[in-house]
Amino acid sequence: MENRKLRMGMVGGGQGSFIGAVHRSAALLDGKIDLVCGAFSSRPDVAIDSGKDLALPSDRVYSSFQEMIEKEKELPEDIRMDFVSIVTPNNVHFEPAVLALKNGFHVVIDKPVTFTLQEAEELAKVVEETGMMLCLTHTYVGYPMVKQAKELVDQNKIGKIRKIMVEYPQGWLSKGIENTGSVQAAWRTDPQRSGKSGCMADIGTHAAHLAEHVSGLKITHLCANLNIYGEGRLLDDDGDVLLKFEDGATGVLSASQVATGEENALKLRIYGEKAGLEWRQEEPNTLLVKWVDQPIQIYRTGGNQGYPLAKYTSAFTRTPTGHPEGYLEAFANIYQSFAVRLLKEINGDNQEVDFPEYPGIEEGIRGMKFIDKIIESNDSDEKWTRF
Amino acid sequence: MENRKLRMGMVGGGQGSFIGAVHRSAALLDGKIDLVCGAFSSRPDVAIDSGKDLALPSDRVYSSFQEMIEKEKELPEDIRMDFVSIVTPNNVHFEPAVLALKNGFHVVIDKPVTFTLQEAEELAKVVEETGMMLCLTHTYVGYPMVKQAKELVDQNKIGKIRKIMVEYPQGWLSKGIENTGSVQAAWRTDPQRSGKSGCMADIGTHAAHLAEHVSGLKITHLCANLNIYGEGRLLDDDGDVLLKFEDGATGVLSASQVATGEENALKLRIYGEKAGLEWRQEEPNTLLVKWVDQPIQIYRTGGNQGYPLAKYTSAFTRTPTGHPEGYLEAFANIYQSFAVRLLKEINGDNQEVDFPEYPGIEEGIRGMKFIDKIIESNDSDEKWTRF
Amino acid sequence: MENRKLRMGMVGGGQGSFIGAVHRSAALLDGKIDLVCGAFSSRPDVAIDSGKDLALPSDRVYSSFQEMIEKEKELPEDIRMDFVSIVTPNNVHFEPAVLALKNGFHVVIDKPVTFTLQEAEELAKVVEETGMMLCLTHTYVGYPMVKQAKELVDQNKIGKIRKIMVEYPQGWLSKGIENTGSVQAAWRTDPQRSGKSGCMADIGTHAAHLAEHVSGLKITHLCANLNIYGEGRLLDDDGDVLLKFEDGATGVLSASQVATGEENALKLRIYGEKAGLEWRQEEPNTLLVKWVDQPIQIYRTGGNQGYPLAKYTSAFTRTPTGHPEGYLEAFANIYQSFAVRLLKEINGDNQEVDFPEYPGIEEGIRGMKFIDKIIESNDSDEKWTRF
Amino acid sequence: MENRKLRMGMVGGGQGSFIGAVHRSAALLDGKIDLVCGAFSSRPDVAIDSGKDLALPSDRVYSSFQEMIEKEKELPEDIRMDFVSIVTPNNVHFEPAVLALKNGFHVVIDKPVTFTLQEAEELAKVVEETGMMLCLTHTYVGYPMVKQAKELVDQNKIGKIRKIMVEYPQGWLSKGIENTGSVQAAWRTDPQRSGKSGCMADIGTHAAHLAEHVSGLKITHLCANLNIYGEGRLLDDDGDVLLKFEDGATGVLSASQVATGEENALKLRIYGEKAGLEWRQEEPNTLLVKWVDQPIQIYRTGGNQGYPLAKYTSAFTRTPTGHPEGYLEAFANIYQSFAVRLLKEINGDNQEVDFPEYPGIEEGIRGMKFIDKIIESNDSDEKWTRF
């Protein structure tokens, strides 16, 4: 069995990008992946400078994703990239993803998976037709304590689920920074690049995915109230949503980008008949387990507590308990799940992989539907919109 | 000016009652009020034993509130009670309150103020006609840091309010303890004693009052989803509500009594254009002030931080900063606001009292309307119900 | 059996006193004790005004503790005070305590029990000779979670104790407020009123008492480094102490009144072979139990966690879990332990009281010795001073 | 200017090593360094397997550090490693470091820098003679909020420092796991591999370094009490130390590996006349600033609070505020400081680097002296040992 590093190409993520650098750090962290090429920007000077910063040879720095895919395909098999990581704004997801898949390159892609639901459905067909892998970086499920929470639910430790509360307050758009130079804020508040929703597409989808992922329950109905608080904004920057889930659970989802003073305060609470769970992204190495008739327990990343996921600990936790791990490590865990499977495929290994799945195109479609349904509900006078 | 102690009689609150003991401790804490008599229970033996426990003379322990009011009225002015504290289940609020007021006794009463909105409105008329005082013990506004939060809003320190999130998760009804001996649980889940709502009447009203009180904004529309999770229950034990407030603010209210493992986790967040505020009842001496462009500040009860309410500090805080004060002290602050005004009236003092108002019958009516509107919304397929 | 209220007289605690008001609230909170008389100040006008504030009849407001004891003794048995509460500065503890005891009045007294160790030992003799009760208000052991911690130690749940860390950082003397009007600061930094130590006498004794009380282990050796940081101060305002305990445990005690920005951050950690315990006074309703091979548990006041002290819950906790209780309630618990025993004695009740003991003269002597030994160690070049 | 990646070789860190993997992740995280070769273990099979795991070509996987240094030196300049990272137990630091430096390879080395103080002093001479770079990975100073704390001290925001409290409780050696298979525990409790101290060498040195680094004050005297609690252990697994610093500051250092249930709870508090600082490693993105007369402020990694270190933010923080960063990122920051300078040297760049220094051989010597002085003090009956 060949034990080689995987080779990654990147679309987007040039100088000034936030998420591009995150993807690179996450991919490199475990020493399983090398960045070998990139089409970092539609602006040639930015593309070239970005490549230099990253110490890439100039002939692997491309001026467009089309060029990259075409040229890389011509390279010898042991040199060309194995997969592309797509970190562009939402409106530039679909095209490079389809082109990559059709030319034999696997895809890692940021969420929301595409610009529209229709694109997502088409992309799903391409994934199916080509048989290639597509990994959607729903980062937050990469945290060990989120995996722990899911395991507790799956093992029925918390009992039948009644109530799910998920919230994602941020404050970074409290002021109109899209008008004062923030590149991030500019594209995320722009319908031409973000799509039909702002806050709900950007972070509401994370919250919804996290709730469904951990609880194992799908949202069946929702009732949304979206708001635009930033002066002159065209897309929602805040919203609250009542939720009904399968099997009689209910709950509420709140997301905001104008929750002044909040950082990235994603928080999930799930209450079952036997216990409640609480996890906060800003203190991600802690999971509170609130038993119905025992004292609350504090589960900790890497802890010695009979962690049900112990078999994955070495993969998903890189340090002993008490050495905090964060967002990049969670992100790296998504890449890790992807890389393990990709290496297996490259090696023609037929053994079953006993390793958590990465989020894929199905989660991507569901996220796009969530956006559509949220908008539909917000525009409706009916209380409940079926999801 | 006479500086005498006020004399309190109590209706309800016999052995086994939670809230009766709370009212007594709160009333006694500052040495301004004595308990002089009581009609503690409709069961004569409980009434008598409760009186003995409280070291009351047996001739001031009555078998009914009717008897108490009648007999006390006949006592000399310098001996008879000044006011009654009514701490019975919701269905026994209206009658003793009216009788007391009409016979010249002021009233302190637990919330919800009555069993129905109609009763509340009738009671308001009696208050007006008699000119007597009625104090509604919305405890949570008695906390110094809630007063601090309100002051920050009133002084426009946090800017125009955009979003209000208030939640009140409890877990004490996760199991069906109303069937296994809990007196508390039994009456709170019984429509004959609690009224048309369970969770929303018991704690949702607290949450709504707190949100409106601190923000200074009234709820104008709501969209409720109530749930009954406890087997065989007839009243809501959980619910989530979308909210619209005056002046364009929006938000969400969640209340639950089946949030397994939660204690009494009332929490209020208000986000304005300039700052966000966060207060949690379980750590009540801390108020987080989250500035839009400065580090978060931790305001603390009794702190040396240029506390805008400094003039009331000595009244509302009994210890130096760092000596935690809790629920009883907050409760005592409501009694304090009431006692200061009652003493003033007794003394015929015409000077303006520079002291925060206690919650009264208006808040009581608003709470009853809230319950009605929540039920109406829950029963409706329309998204928004006007409040 | 007579179920009457106990009658308290107070020495000190006039207008402007912090601790006098605390003692009164604590005594009154449970409705078992009435304040009936006082010698609140050596300044007659302050004494009289304080009495008026407290709505006491003027003939029970005395100009000196001598007068109070003499006059009260002459009152009928069912009217005169049962005990005195002494809340004066340290140098005015011994005389009123001895006089009260010798005249048949029990004593509650703040710590340190006297001005010098010699006084404490003499006082112990008087207690013994008179057979009267003396209660020392070491407040912090009144907290339910401190009682819980002690119970866990006593039941050997945490195993053989290895390390004890206790700290008491305050910041209120960071600035020289004794020179700018603070009465509190003035007497506490004055050797004529505080004795030979400042910080260690005031709060170091609390820390040492708490450590010994909960661990059940006595300090056998100590090594102290005391400091004076405030300009012109004569007494220590800061210090650190290495500790050896019985049975091989060791640890460290830190106390400071110049720990800028700290409030009243008393914290105790005890590490045994099977678990560690952590309790913080500023969040007193929480006790962390850190098991060697299980997740950390959060014990909470009033919680449903199989609390080993359940039999005392109703006495030491006045509200359901999640309704925070604080410093006054802890203080009231000390009074409660005293009152239960005093009532029993008054009633001539021979039944054993199944109720935790209050701190008494032995703890008082030990505290005074601690002060002496700390000073001795600080003055010595030897590492260890035997305690 | 050449913008190439740096090439790292590793000594130690084979399969099963904790710190080796940490060094690799930290080095790779920012895409500036590649791992090109290693002598991962003295056991040939482990060495080879480790190389395979890391996808290294077999001819760059060596059987000893001597071989690695010899062979790499013979490789072309644009292929051979630039520096070695030494992650072996303490007794195998000196030799490979000296050999590397003398053969033209820079060194990154874990702490304590050597086995004895004498070795450290000899190593310093080699560093000076060769003019090569040596970076000591005192990880904790790599955290952004530690840099922030230091900046606040350096800018005199907290005033003259009075008291420094630093503690490092761990519980991982509460049980005798060195006897039941833990490789980590085995060498750290073995005098032949760890040196003359266990706990103080392993984590006490971190605590002392952190205190001196942030405060800018050197320890001048210390008074140590070391303990061995684990049965059969030969080295200290616990200890407390009184400290005197320059300029009149005092304090205390506690370190333990038998603080049951603690993870890696390094905590630093520094109290100046104007403010106190508090930082905890387990929540490393938060720094509390406790002003003498203003509310406490919460400084946060990446926050928008007018962070005085803004010029370094992009280098030391990889994500927006609220996306937690942890131990690996802190470690990466040390590598980052080293890499920036090494690249500058390789490029012959004469411009001043405006970038924080990495810890070097001086810190290494000071750490070794700290160990010696701690042992000397522990063995002495004198209170103070001069440092």
XYZ file of C-alpha atoms in Angstrom, chain A residues 161-163 165 167 169 171 173-175 223-225 227 229-231 238-244 248-252 254-256 258-263 267 269 271-276 278 290-293 296 377-384, chain B residues 161-163 165 167 169 171 173-175 223-225 227 229-231 238-244 248-252 254-256 258-263 267 269 271-276 278 290-293 296 377-384:
120
model
C -35.614 14.029 22.105
C -38.124 16.729 22.939
C -36.585 20.118 22.374
C -32.402 24.964 20.640
C -28.466 29.683 17.964
C -25.351 35.044 17.109
C -22.085 40.840 15.767
C -22.318 43.196 10.716
C -23.697 45.438 13.460
C -22.122 48.318 11.629
C -41.817 29.266 10.674
C -39.322 32.019 9.944
C -39.076 35.678 10.710
C -34.954 40.814 9.406
C -31.268 45.779 10.239
C -28.212 47.154 8.452
C -29.079 50.315 6.582
C -30.913 38.361 11.376
C -33.678 35.882 11.907
C -35.537 33.541 14.230
C -37.224 30.318 13.207
C -39.648 28.016 14.996
C -38.950 24.389 14.164
C -40.760 21.083 14.134
C -42.458 15.149 17.770
C -39.435 17.194 18.714
C -39.673 20.962 18.428
C -37.355 23.843 18.833
C -36.065 27.162 17.716
C -31.841 31.954 15.923
C -29.126 33.425 13.774
C -27.902 36.964 13.650
C -26.149 42.113 14.152
C -26.033 40.657 17.667
C -23.693 43.391 18.779
C -20.628 42.206 20.623
C -21.090 38.534 19.865
C -18.262 36.775 18.143
C -24.577 26.970 20.545
C -28.856 22.395 23.139
C -33.125 18.006 25.555
C -34.149 14.379 25.750
C -36.197 12.570 28.347
C -33.077 11.346 30.123
C -30.587 14.151 29.640
C -29.875 17.471 28.029
C -25.131 21.674 25.642
C -27.304 17.374 32.082
C -28.789 14.200 33.488
C -32.352 14.121 34.694
C -31.412 12.733 38.096
C -24.303 17.568 35.385
C -41.765 30.884 5.175
C -40.653 34.419 5.769
C -42.720 35.579 2.801
C -45.794 33.683 3.965
C -48.597 34.601 6.363
C -49.131 30.949 7.176
C -47.561 29.826 10.366
C -45.972 26.625 9.166
C -32.612 48.042 20.074
C -32.715 45.469 17.316
C -32.989 42.033 18.819
C -33.678 37.036 23.111
C -35.331 32.207 27.464
C -35.521 26.699 30.461
C -36.165 20.783 33.722
C -41.173 18.675 34.924
C -39.089 16.389 32.699
C -40.553 13.503 34.619
C -46.243 33.701 16.975
C -46.352 30.849 19.441
C -45.751 27.142 19.291
C -46.051 21.834 23.390
C -44.442 16.620 26.438
C -45.310 15.171 29.810
C -47.543 12.150 29.413
C -42.831 23.954 26.745
C -43.005 26.590 24.056
C -41.219 28.937 21.689
C -42.504 32.288 20.538
C -41.394 34.653 17.793
C -41.769 38.259 18.852
C -42.146 41.677 17.288
C -38.842 47.524 14.814
C -37.171 45.266 17.318
C -37.741 41.536 17.005
C -36.824 38.501 18.980
C -37.686 35.184 20.410
C -38.410 30.222 24.775
C -39.727 28.675 27.944
C -39.690 25.085 28.994
C -38.977 19.821 30.297
C -35.503 21.113 29.410
C -33.911 18.207 31.196
C -31.168 19.140 33.598
C -31.821 22.858 33.547
C -32.529 24.522 36.842
C -31.547 34.567 30.528
C -30.089 39.273 25.873
C -28.809 43.793 21.249
C -28.735 47.455 20.366
C -26.765 49.258 17.708
C -24.076 50.231 20.192
C -23.956 47.309 22.593
C -25.474 44.030 23.620
C -26.566 39.670 28.684
C -20.822 43.812 24.867
C -19.733 47.002 23.158
C -19.657 47.234 19.408
C -16.047 48.407 19.331
C -16.791 43.307 26.716
C -51.558 32.315 18.598
C -50.849 28.693 19.333
C -54.353 27.805 18.198
C -54.067 29.823 15.004
C -52.666 28.963 11.573
C -51.849 32.601 10.984
C -48.266 33.500 11.568
C -48.773 36.646 13.582
